[in-house]
Amino acid sequence: MTAAAEPARLRAVSSADFPPTALYQSPWTVSLAIAFAFRGAGTYVIDDIDNAGVERGNEDQPLFRVVRKEVMSKKGWTNCRPLSAFCPDGLLHPQLARADYAGLDRIVPLAVLARERGTTVPRLLRTTSLPHGLWSLAGPDRAITAVPRHTAAAGISEIIARHEEAVIRTLPREQDRAPALRRLRHLMPDPGSEPTLLEYFRTCRGRALSLLGTSATVLSAARDLLPGDGGKLLPRFRHGDPHAVGAYNTAARLQGSRTLGQDHPLPYYVVDLHDGRRLPLSHGTAVGQGQIIAPKILAMEGMANMALPLDTASRATIRARESAYRELDSGSSQTFYETNWLPALRGCRTEVSVHGLFRPFVGGRAKVPLEDLADALVHAGPPVVGQEDLWNRWAAAETLKDLATWQYPLLMWAVAGEDWLARLQVLRYAAYENAPHT
């Protein structure tokens, strides 16, 4: 077993000593789950240095739209990069847009499954990930901080409509749909007078925090937190400090990203706060008025207790970040949380529609109480070679893995409502062993 694959060594910490920082592009995904779990405690930051999601090959298209994510290879290559807004077809519906097809290939060769279905492996991937996937907001590869609202408005309206469709597809009874749609639209309103996508995201996050009884300010990474001159680590990189370069490159190799060298001398971008363009920083780059120097994730400074779902703690990319933060003494760190988001559905008797793939787990029924569907998926069992329903069990297992990270808190809140939120609690909050107290 490689170091990257070994279980993460974690220790319990308290949110009082390690208050969570939610640094995400979106106000509706993991940061909303953190807000729900910690009841609004902590710091909430829009990662507006990054883009809001792009369709690969169309990164320069200026207007936002919604695209369907599809898997193009068993290694996980996809047609888009969902970041700020993405939506499955329904709550607890099959979700294969991020599925581990390579893992399935180790159980039963995909070539065998493709032959059984009279198709090819690439077509098998597309025809299973598309109908069991998600919709993603996509726009230009520009920093969120400078995207004008009018550029994003059409895409925002479309992704809102996809969320509404997901609620309607999940709830068969009109009497349940109306309050669910009201809850959804409270946290996902139509864009108003906000001048930029950043300000619209701040409005949405502010509504969630207000719902939880806090009026905490929602910060912008680009405009409120990052030092415009790049921070204290930049001079070390500029001067080729062997320890800094070595620490960064060790983490980069673990993460699978570019190491520093002649063609990639500095781990920073120059971000234009007026048009959102991001250009690599080199030794000769001039930084003009209205531009800031922003670090890549491994060189992030002063971002303590960035909270992530517990299931991510053993991932190579996440451990690479922690390695860089410690070796560079950057003041950044990560924490990990686990909630009872699925058990909290117990007692939720709202009737939901069951997707065809999952009906065998509920006795063939097309409609069941939400708590029954959640319980059935948890107890579906792992896929095993030779099982007649191997595909269904694999789809259920992959859906639960996806939910463990993303949870789709906006849909969960809309469908399951106040009782679910009242039962939600943090089961475990942890940091890597020897993480510094901040």
CSV table of C-alpha atoms in Angstrom, one decimal:
chain,number,residue,atom,x,y,z
A,1,MET,CA,0.0,0.0,0.0
A,2,THR,CA,1.4,3.4,-1.0
A,3,ALA,CA,1.6,6.3,1.4
A,4,ALA,CA,-1.2,8.1,-0.5
A,5,ALA,CA,-3.5,5.1,-0.1
A,6,GLU,CA,-2.9,4.5,3.6
A,7,PRO,CA,-5.7,5.5,6.0
A,8,ALA,CA,-5.4,9.0,7.2
A,9,ARG,CA,-4.2,9.4,10.8
A,10,LEU,CA,-6.7,11.8,12.4
A,11,ARG,CA,-7.3,13.1,15.8
A,12,ALA,CA,-10.5,14.6,17.2
A,13,VAL,CA,-10.6,18.3,17.6
A,14,SER,CA,-13.3,20.8,18.7
A,15,SER,CA,-14.9,23.4,16.5
A,16,ALA,CA,-14.3,25.9,19.3
A,17,ASP,CA,-10.5,25.4,18.9
A,18,PHE,CA,-10.5,24.7,15.2
A,19,PRO,CA,-13.4,26.8,13.8
A,20,PRO,CA,-14.2,25.6,10.3
A,21,THR,CA,-13.5,27.6,7.2
A,22,ALA,CA,-15.7,27.0,4.3
A,23,LEU,CA,-13.7,27.9,1.2
A,24,TYR,CA,-15.7,26.9,-1.9
A,25,GLN,CA,-16.7,28.3,-5.2
A,26,SER,CA,-20.4,27.6,-4.5
A,27,PRO,CA,-22.9,28.8,-1.9
A,28,TRP,CA,-25.0,25.6,-2.5
A,29,THR,CA,-22.7,22.6,-2.2
A,30,VAL,CA,-20.2,21.6,0.5
A,31,SER,CA,-20.1,25.1,2.1
A,32,LEU,CA,-23.9,24.8,2.6
A,33,ALA,CA,-23.4,21.4,4.2
A,34,ILE,CA,-20.9,22.9,6.5
A,35,ALA,CA,-23.2,25.8,7.4
A,36,PHE,CA,-26.0,23.3,8.1
A,37,ALA,CA,-23.8,21.0,10.2
A,38,PHE,CA,-22.1,23.7,12.3
A,39,ARG,CA,-25.2,25.9,12.5
A,40,GLY,CA,-23.5,28.8,10.8
A,41,ALA,CA,-20.4,28.8,13.0
A,42,GLY,CA,-17.1,29.4,11.4
A,43,THR,CA,-15.9,31.5,8.4
A,44,TYR,CA,-17.5,31.4,5.0
A,45,VAL,CA,-15.5,32.4,2.0
A,46,ILE,CA,-16.3,32.4,-1.7
A,47,ASP,CA,-13.3,31.0,-3.7
A,48,ASP,CA,-13.7,33.6,-6.3
A,49,ILE,CA,-10.2,33.2,-7.7
A,50,ASP,CA,-11.4,30.1,-9.5
A,51,ASN,CA,-14.0,29.9,-12.3
A,52,ALA,CA,-17.6,28.9,-11.7
A,53,GLY,CA,-17.4,25.7,-13.8
A,54,VAL,CA,-16.3,25.1,-17.4
A,55,GLU,CA,-17.1,22.9,-20.3
A,56,ARG,CA,-13.8,21.5,-21.6
A,57,GLY,CA,-13.1,22.8,-25.1
A,58,ASN,CA,-15.4,25.7,-24.6
A,59,GLU,CA,-13.6,27.6,-21.9
A,60,ASP,CA,-13.7,30.9,-23.8
A,61,GLN,CA,-17.4,30.9,-24.4
A,62,PRO,CA,-18.5,34.2,-22.7
A,63,LEU,CA,-22.0,33.3,-21.6
A,64,PHE,CA,-23.0,30.9,-18.9
A,65,ARG,CA,-25.2,27.9,-19.7
A,66,VAL,CA,-25.9,24.4,-18.3
A,67,VAL,CA,-24.3,21.3,-19.6
A,68,ARG,CA,-24.8,17.6,-18.9
A,69,LYS,CA,-21.8,16.0,-17.4
A,70,GLU,CA,-20.6,12.7,-19.0
A,71,VAL,CA,-17.8,10.3,-18.3
A,72,MET,CA,-15.5,9.9,-21.3
A,73,SER,CA,-13.0,7.3,-20.1
A,74,LYS,CA,-12.8,4.7,-17.3
A,75,LYS,CA,-10.0,6.9,-15.8
A,76,GLY,CA,-12.5,9.5,-15.0
A,77,TRP,CA,-12.0,12.1,-17.8
A,78,THR,CA,-15.2,14.1,-18.3
A,79,ASN,CA,-16.5,16.8,-20.6
A,80,CYS,CA,-16.9,19.5,-17.9
A,81,ARG,CA,-15.7,20.6,-14.5
A,82,PRO,CA,-18.6,21.3,-12.2
A,83,LEU,CA,-17.7,23.7,-9.4
A,84,SER,CA,-20.3,26.3,-8.4
A,85,ALA,CA,-23.7,24.8,-9.3
A,86,PHE,CA,-24.6,21.2,-10.2
A,87,CYS,CA,-27.7,19.2,-9.9
A,88,PRO,CA,-28.6,15.4,-10.1
A,89,ASP,CA,-31.9,14.4,-11.6
A,90,GLY,CA,-33.4,13.8,-8.2
A,91,LEU,CA,-32.6,13.2,-4.5
A,92,LEU,CA,-31.3,9.6,-4.0
A,93,HIS,CA,-31.4,9.0,-7.7
A,94,PRO,CA,-28.5,7.0,-9.3
A,95,GLN,CA,-25.4,9.3,-9.6
A,96,LEU,CA,-22.7,8.0,-11.9
A,97,ALA,CA,-21.2,11.3,-13.2
A,98,ARG,CA,-18.3,10.8,-10.7
A,99,ALA,CA,-18.5,7.0,-10.6
A,100,ASP,CA,-15.4,4.8,-10.2
A,101,TYR,CA,-15.6,2.9,-13.5
A,102,ALA,CA,-12.0,1.8,-13.1
A,103,GLY,CA,-13.1,0.1,-9.8
A,104,LEU,CA,-16.0,-1.6,-11.6
A,105,ASP,CA,-13.5,-2.7,-14.2
A,106,ARG,CA,-11.6,-4.6,-11.5
A,107,ILE,CA,-14.7,-6.4,-10.5
A,108,VAL,CA,-16.0,-7.2,-13.9
A,109,PRO,CA,-14.1,-6.1,-17.0
A,110,LEU,CA,-15.9,-3.3,-18.7
A,111,ALA,CA,-15.2,-5.0,-22.0
A,112,VAL,CA,-17.3,-7.9,-20.8
A,113,LEU,CA,-20.2,-5.7,-19.7
A,114,ALA,CA,-20.0,-3.8,-23.0
A,115,ARG,CA,-20.2,-7.0,-25.1
A,116,GLU,CA,-23.1,-8.2,-23.0
A,117,ARG,CA,-24.9,-5.0,-23.9
A,118,GLY,CA,-23.8,-5.1,-27.6
A,119,THR,CA,-21.8,-1.9,-27.3
A,120,THR,CA,-18.3,-0.6,-26.8
A,121,VAL,CA,-16.6,0.5,-23.6
A,122,PRO,CA,-16.7,4.3,-24.5
A,123,ARG,CA,-20.3,4.1,-25.4
A,124,LEU,CA,-21.1,2.1,-22.2
A,125,LEU,CA,-19.5,4.9,-20.2
A,126,ARG,CA,-21.4,7.6,-22.0
A,127,THR,CA,-24.8,5.8,-22.1
A,128,THR,CA,-24.7,5.1,-18.4
A,129,SER,CA,-23.2,8.3,-17.0
A,130,LEU,CA,-25.4,10.6,-19.1
A,131,PRO,CA,-28.8,9.3,-18.0
A,132,HIS,CA,-27.6,8.8,-14.4
A,133,GLY,CA,-25.5,12.0,-14.1
A,134,LEU,CA,-25.9,15.6,-13.3
A,135,TRP,CA,-26.3,19.1,-14.8
A,136,SER,CA,-23.5,21.7,-14.3
A,137,LEU,CA,-23.3,25.4,-14.6
A,138,ALA,CA,-20.6,26.2,-17.1
A,139,GLY,CA,-19.1,29.5,-18.3
A,140,PRO,CA,-15.8,31.2,-19.3
A,141,ASP,CA,-12.5,30.3,-17.5
A,142,ARG,CA,-12.6,33.6,-15.7
A,143,ALA,CA,-12.4,34.3,-11.9
A,144,ILE,CA,-15.8,34.4,-10.3
A,145,THR,CA,-14.9,37.7,-8.6
A,146,ALA,CA,-15.1,39.6,-11.9
A,147,VAL,CA,-18.0,37.9,-13.8
A,148,PRO,CA,-20.8,40.4,-14.5
A,149,ARG,CA,-24.2,39.3,-13.3
A,150,HIS,CA,-25.7,39.7,-16.8
A,151,THR,CA,-23.2,37.3,-18.2
A,152,ALA,CA,-24.2,34.6,-15.8
A,153,ALA,CA,-27.9,35.3,-15.4
A,154,ALA,CA,-29.2,32.9,-18.2
A,155,GLY,CA,-27.1,30.1,-16.8
A,156,ILE,CA,-28.2,30.7,-13.3
A,157,SER,CA,-31.8,30.7,-14.3
A,158,GLU,CA,-31.3,27.4,-16.1
A,159,ILE,CA,-29.6,25.7,-13.2
A,160,ILE,CA,-32.4,26.9,-10.9
A,161,ALA,CA,-34.9,25.3,-13.3
A,162,ARG,CA,-32.9,22.0,-13.2
A,163,HIS,CA,-33.1,22.0,-9.4
A,164,GLU,CA,-36.8,22.6,-9.6
A,165,GLU,CA,-37.2,19.7,-11.9
A,166,ALA,CA,-35.2,17.5,-9.5
A,167,VAL,CA,-37.5,18.4,-6.7
A,168,ILE,CA,-40.6,17.7,-8.8
A,169,ARG,CA,-39.1,14.4,-10.1
A,170,THR,CA,-38.3,13.4,-6.5
A,171,LEU,CA,-41.7,14.3,-5.0
A,172,PRO,CA,-44.8,12.7,-6.6
A,173,ARG,CA,-47.4,14.6,-4.5
A,174,GLU,CA,-48.2,18.3,-5.2
A,175,GLN,CA,-48.8,18.9,-1.5
A,176,ASP,CA,-45.1,18.1,-0.9
A,177,ARG,CA,-43.8,19.9,-3.9
A,178,ALA,CA,-45.0,23.4,-3.1
A,179,PRO,CA,-43.2,23.8,0.3
A,180,ALA,CA,-40.1,22.1,-1.1
A,181,LEU,CA,-39.9,24.5,-4.0
A,182,ARG,CA,-40.3,27.4,-1.6
A,183,ARG,CA,-37.4,26.2,0.5
A,184,LEU,CA,-35.3,25.7,-2.7
A,185,ARG,CA,-36.0,29.1,-4.0
A,186,HIS,CA,-35.3,30.8,-0.7
A,187,LEU,CA,-31.7,29.7,-0.9
A,188,MET,CA,-31.5,29.9,-4.7
A,189,PRO,CA,-33.3,33.1,-5.7
A,190,ASP,CA,-33.3,34.7,-9.1
A,191,PRO,CA,-30.4,37.0,-9.6
A,192,GLY,CA,-31.4,40.5,-8.6
A,193,SER,CA,-29.5,43.8,-8.6
A,194,GLU,CA,-26.2,42.2,-7.7
A,195,PRO,CA,-23.5,43.6,-10.1
A,196,THR,CA,-21.4,40.4,-10.2
A,197,LEU,CA,-21.7,36.7,-9.8
A,198,LEU,CA,-19.6,37.0,-6.6
A,199,GLU,CA,-22.2,39.3,-5.1
A,200,TYR,CA,-25.0,37.0,-6.1
A,201,PHE,CA,-23.2,34.1,-4.5
A,202,ARG,CA,-22.8,36.2,-1.3
A,203,THR,CA,-26.5,36.9,-1.3
A,204,CYS,CA,-27.3,33.2,-1.5
A,205,ARG,CA,-24.8,32.3,1.2
A,206,GLY,CA,-26.1,35.1,3.4
A,207,ARG,CA,-29.6,33.7,3.2
A,208,ALA,CA,-28.5,30.3,4.4
A,209,LEU,CA,-26.6,31.8,7.3
A,210,SER,CA,-29.6,34.0,8.2
A,211,LEU,CA,-31.8,30.9,8.2
A,212,LEU,CA,-29.4,29.4,10.8
A,213,GLY,CA,-29.6,32.5,13.0
A,214,THR,CA,-26.2,34.1,12.2
A,215,SER,CA,-25.4,37.3,10.3
A,216,ALA,CA,-21.8,36.4,9.6
A,217,THR,CA,-20.1,38.2,6.7
A,218,VAL,CA,-19.5,36.1,3.6
A,219,LEU,CA,-16.0,36.9,2.5
A,220,SER,CA,-14.4,37.0,-0.9
A,221,ALA,CA,-11.0,35.3,-1.2
A,222,ALA,CA,-9.8,37.7,-3.9
A,223,ARG,CA,-11.0,40.9,-2.4
A,224,ASP,CA,-11.1,40.3,1.4
A,225,LEU,CA,-8.5,37.7,2.3
A,226,LEU,CA,-5.6,37.2,-0.1
A,227,PRO,CA,-2.7,39.7,0.1
A,228,GLY,CA,-2.5,41.5,-3.2
A,229,ASP,CA,1.3,41.1,-3.3
A,230,GLY,CA,1.2,37.3,-3.1
A,231,GLY,CA,2.1,36.9,0.5
A,232,LYS,CA,5.2,36.0,2.5
A,233,LEU,CA,6.0,32.8,0.6
A,234,LEU,CA,6.3,34.4,-2.8
A,235,PRO,CA,9.8,35.9,-2.2
A,236,ARG,CA,11.0,32.5,-1.1
A,237,PHE,CA,9.8,31.0,-4.4
A,238,ARG,CA,11.2,33.9,-6.4
A,239,HIS,CA,14.6,33.4,-4.9
A,240,GLY,CA,14.5,29.6,-5.5
A,241,ASP,CA,14.6,28.7,-1.8
A,242,PRO,CA,15.5,25.0,-1.9
A,243,HIS,CA,13.3,24.1,1.0
A,244,ALA,CA,10.2,25.9,-0.3
A,245,VAL,CA,10.7,24.6,-3.9
A,246,GLY,CA,11.3,21.1,-2.6
A,247,ALA,CA,8.3,21.1,-0.3
A,248,TYR,CA,6.0,22.3,-3.1
A,249,ASN,CA,7.3,19.8,-5.6
A,250,THR,CA,7.0,16.9,-3.2
A,251,ALA,CA,3.3,17.8,-2.7
A,252,ALA,CA,2.8,18.5,-6.4
A,253,ARG,CA,4.0,15.0,-7.3
A,254,LEU,CA,1.8,13.5,-4.7
A,255,GLN,CA,-1.2,15.5,-6.1
A,256,GLY,CA,-0.3,14.7,-9.7
A,257,SER,CA,0.1,18.4,-10.7
A,258,ARG,CA,3.0,20.3,-12.3
A,259,THR,CA,6.2,20.7,-10.3
A,260,LEU,CA,8.1,24.0,-10.3
A,261,GLY,CA,10.8,24.3,-13.0
A,262,GLN,CA,12.0,26.4,-15.8
A,263,ASP,CA,8.6,26.3,-17.7
A,264,HIS,CA,6.6,26.7,-14.4
A,265,PRO,CA,8.7,28.9,-12.1
A,266,LEU,CA,6.1,30.2,-9.6
A,267,PRO,CA,2.9,28.6,-8.1
A,268,TYR,CA,0.9,31.8,-8.6
A,269,TYR,CA,-1.6,33.5,-10.9
A,270,VAL,CA,-2.0,37.1,-11.8
A,271,VAL,CA,-5.8,37.8,-11.5
A,272,ASP,CA,-7.4,40.8,-13.1
A,273,LEU,CA,-10.2,42.0,-10.8
A,274,HIS,CA,-11.9,43.8,-13.7
A,275,ASP,CA,-12.2,41.0,-16.3
A,276,GLY,CA,-11.3,37.9,-14.3
A,277,ARG,CA,-8.5,36.8,-16.5
A,278,ARG,CA,-5.9,34.5,-14.8
A,279,LEU,CA,-2.4,34.3,-16.1
A,280,PRO,CA,0.6,32.4,-14.7
A,281,LEU,CA,3.0,34.5,-12.8
A,282,SER,CA,6.6,34.4,-14.0
A,283,HIS,CA,9.7,36.2,-12.8
A,284,GLY,CA,9.2,39.0,-15.4
A,285,THR,CA,5.5,39.5,-15.1
A,286,ALA,CA,4.4,43.0,-14.3
A,287,VAL,CA,1.4,43.3,-12.0
A,288,GLY,CA,-0.8,46.3,-12.9
A,289,GLN,CA,-3.4,48.3,-11.1
A,290,GLY,CA,-6.5,46.3,-10.4
A,291,GLN,CA,-4.6,43.0,-10.5
A,292,ILE,CA,-3.6,40.7,-7.6
A,293,ILE,CA,-1.2,37.8,-7.2
A,294,ALA,CA,-3.1,34.7,-6.1
A,295,PRO,CA,-1.5,31.4,-5.0
A,296,LYS,CA,-2.3,28.0,-6.3
A,297,ILE,CA,-3.9,25.7,-3.8
A,298,LEU,CA,-0.6,24.2,-2.5
A,299,ALA,CA,0.9,27.6,-1.8
A,300,MET,CA,-2.2,29.0,0.0
A,301,GLU,CA,-1.4,31.1,3.0
A,302,GLY,CA,-3.3,31.8,6.2
A,303,MET,CA,-6.4,29.7,5.4
A,304,ALA,CA,-6.7,27.7,8.6
A,305,ASN,CA,-9.1,24.8,9.2
A,306,MET,CA,-10.4,24.5,5.7
A,307,ALA,CA,-13.3,22.1,6.3
A,308,LEU,CA,-13.8,19.1,4.0
A,309,PRO,CA,-16.0,15.9,4.2
A,310,LEU,CA,-14.3,13.2,6.2
A,311,ASP,CA,-14.3,10.8,3.3
A,312,THR,CA,-11.8,13.0,1.5
A,313,ALA,CA,-9.1,12.8,4.2
A,314,SER,CA,-7.2,9.8,2.6
A,315,ARG,CA,-7.2,11.3,-0.9
A,316,ALA,CA,-3.8,12.0,-2.3
A,317,THR,CA,-4.7,15.5,-3.4
A,318,ILE,CA,-5.9,16.4,0.1
A,319,ARG,CA,-2.8,14.9,1.8
A,320,ALA,CA,-0.6,16.7,-0.6
A,321,ARG,CA,-2.1,20.0,0.4
A,322,GLU,CA,-1.5,19.2,4.1
A,323,SER,CA,2.1,18.2,3.3
A,324,ALA,CA,2.7,21.5,1.6
A,325,TYR,CA,1.0,23.6,4.3
A,326,ARG,CA,3.1,22.1,7.0
A,327,GLU,CA,6.5,22.1,5.2
A,328,LEU,CA,6.0,25.7,4.0
A,329,ASP,CA,4.6,26.8,7.4
A,330,SER,CA,2.0,28.7,5.5
A,331,GLY,CA,-0.6,29.0,8.2
A,332,SER,CA,-3.1,27.0,6.2
A,333,SER,CA,-4.5,23.7,7.3
A,334,GLN,CA,-7.5,21.3,6.9
A,335,THR,CA,-10.1,19.8,9.1
A,336,PHE,CA,-12.7,17.0,8.3
A,337,TYR,CA,-16.3,16.6,9.4
A,338,GLU,CA,-18.8,13.8,9.3
A,339,THR,CA,-22.5,14.2,9.9
A,340,ASN,CA,-25.6,12.0,10.3
A,341,TRP,CA,-27.0,13.5,7.1
A,342,LEU,CA,-28.4,10.1,5.9
A,343,PRO,CA,-29.6,8.8,9.3
A,344,ALA,CA,-31.2,12.2,9.9
A,345,LEU,CA,-33.8,11.1,7.3
A,346,ARG,CA,-35.2,8.6,9.8
A,347,GLY,CA,-38.6,9.8,10.6
A,348,CYS,CA,-39.0,11.6,7.2
A,349,ARG,CA,-42.2,9.9,5.9
A,350,THR,CA,-42.5,12.2,2.9
A,351,GLU,CA,-43.3,10.0,-0.2
A,352,VAL,CA,-40.6,10.0,-2.9
A,353,SER,CA,-40.3,8.5,-6.3
A,354,VAL,CA,-37.9,5.6,-6.6
A,355,HIS,CA,-35.7,5.4,-9.7
A,356,GLY,CA,-36.1,2.2,-11.7
A,357,LEU,CA,-32.5,1.0,-10.9
A,358,PHE,CA,-33.2,1.1,-7.2
A,359,ARG,CA,-36.7,-0.4,-7.1
A,360,PRO,CA,-35.4,-3.9,-6.6
A,361,PHE,CA,-34.1,-2.7,-3.2
A,362,VAL,CA,-37.6,-1.6,-2.1
A,363,GLY,CA,-39.7,-4.6,-3.3
A,364,GLY,CA,-40.3,-3.2,-6.7
A,365,ARG,CA,-42.2,-0.2,-5.4
A,366,ALA,CA,-42.2,3.0,-7.4
A,367,LYS,CA,-43.0,5.3,-4.4
A,368,VAL,CA,-41.8,4.9,-0.8
A,369,PRO,CA,-41.2,7.1,2.2
A,370,LEU,CA,-37.9,8.9,2.0
A,371,GLU,CA,-36.5,7.2,5.1
A,372,ASP,CA,-37.2,3.8,3.6
A,373,LEU,CA,-35.4,4.6,0.4
A,374,ALA,CA,-32.3,5.9,2.3
A,375,ASP,CA,-32.3,2.8,4.5
A,376,ALA,CA,-32.6,0.4,1.5
A,377,LEU,CA,-29.7,2.0,-0.3
A,378,VAL,CA,-27.5,1.8,2.7
A,379,HIS,CA,-28.3,-1.9,3.1
A,380,ALA,CA,-28.1,-2.8,-0.6
A,381,GLY,CA,-24.7,-4.3,-0.1
A,382,PRO,CA,-21.6,-4.1,-2.3
A,383,PRO,CA,-21.5,-5.5,-5.8
A,384,VAL,CA,-20.1,-9.0,-6.1
A,385,VAL,CA,-19.0,-10.9,-9.2
A,386,GLY,CA,-21.8,-13.2,-10.3
A,387,GLN,CA,-24.6,-11.3,-8.7
A,388,GLU,CA,-27.6,-10.9,-11.0
A,389,ASP,CA,-28.1,-7.3,-9.8
A,390,LEU,CA,-24.4,-6.4,-9.8
A,391,TRP,CA,-25.0,-3.3,-11.9
A,392,ASN,CA,-27.7,-2.0,-9.6
A,393,ARG,CA,-25.7,-2.7,-6.5
A,394,TRP,CA,-22.7,-0.9,-8.0
A,395,ALA,CA,-24.8,2.1,-9.0
A,396,ALA,CA,-26.2,2.2,-5.4
A,397,ALA,CA,-22.7,2.0,-3.9
A,398,GLU,CA,-21.4,4.7,-6.2
A,399,THR,CA,-24.3,6.9,-5.5
A,400,LEU,CA,-23.7,6.7,-1.7
A,401,LYS,CA,-20.0,7.4,-2.2
A,402,ASP,CA,-20.9,10.5,-4.2
A,403,LEU,CA,-23.4,11.5,-1.6
A,404,ALA,CA,-20.8,11.0,1.2
A,405,THR,CA,-18.8,13.9,-0.3
A,406,TRP,CA,-21.4,16.2,-1.9
A,407,GLN,CA,-24.6,15.4,0.0
A,408,TYR,CA,-26.5,17.8,-2.2
A,409,PRO,CA,-27.6,19.8,0.9
A,410,LEU,CA,-29.8,22.2,-1.2
A,411,LEU,CA,-31.9,19.4,-2.5
A,412,MET,CA,-31.8,17.6,0.9
A,413,TRP,CA,-33.1,20.7,2.6
A,414,ALA,CA,-35.7,21.3,0.0
A,415,VAL,CA,-37.1,17.8,0.0
A,416,ALA,CA,-36.6,16.7,3.7
A,417,GLY,CA,-37.2,20.1,5.3
A,418,GLU,CA,-36.9,21.5,8.8
A,419,ASP,CA,-37.2,18.3,10.6
A,420,TRP,CA,-34.2,16.8,8.8
A,421,LEU,CA,-32.2,20.0,9.5
A,422,ALA,CA,-33.1,19.8,13.2
A,423,ARG,CA,-31.9,16.2,13.5
A,424,LEU,CA,-28.6,17.0,11.6
A,425,GLN,CA,-25.5,17.0,13.8
A,426,VAL,CA,-21.8,16.6,13.5
A,427,LEU,CA,-20.7,13.1,14.4
A,428,ARG,CA,-17.0,13.6,14.0
A,429,TYR,CA,-14.7,16.6,13.6
A,430,ALA,CA,-11.0,15.9,13.1
A,431,ALA,CA,-7.7,17.1,11.9
A,432,TYR,CA,-4.5,15.3,10.8
A,433,GLU,CA,-2.4,14.2,13.6
A,434,ASN,CA,0.1,16.9,14.7
A,435,ALA,CA,-2.0,19.6,13.1
A,436,PRO,CA,-1.1,22.9,14.6
A,437,HIS,CA,-3.5,24.6,16.9
A,438,THR,CA,-4.9,27.7,15.2
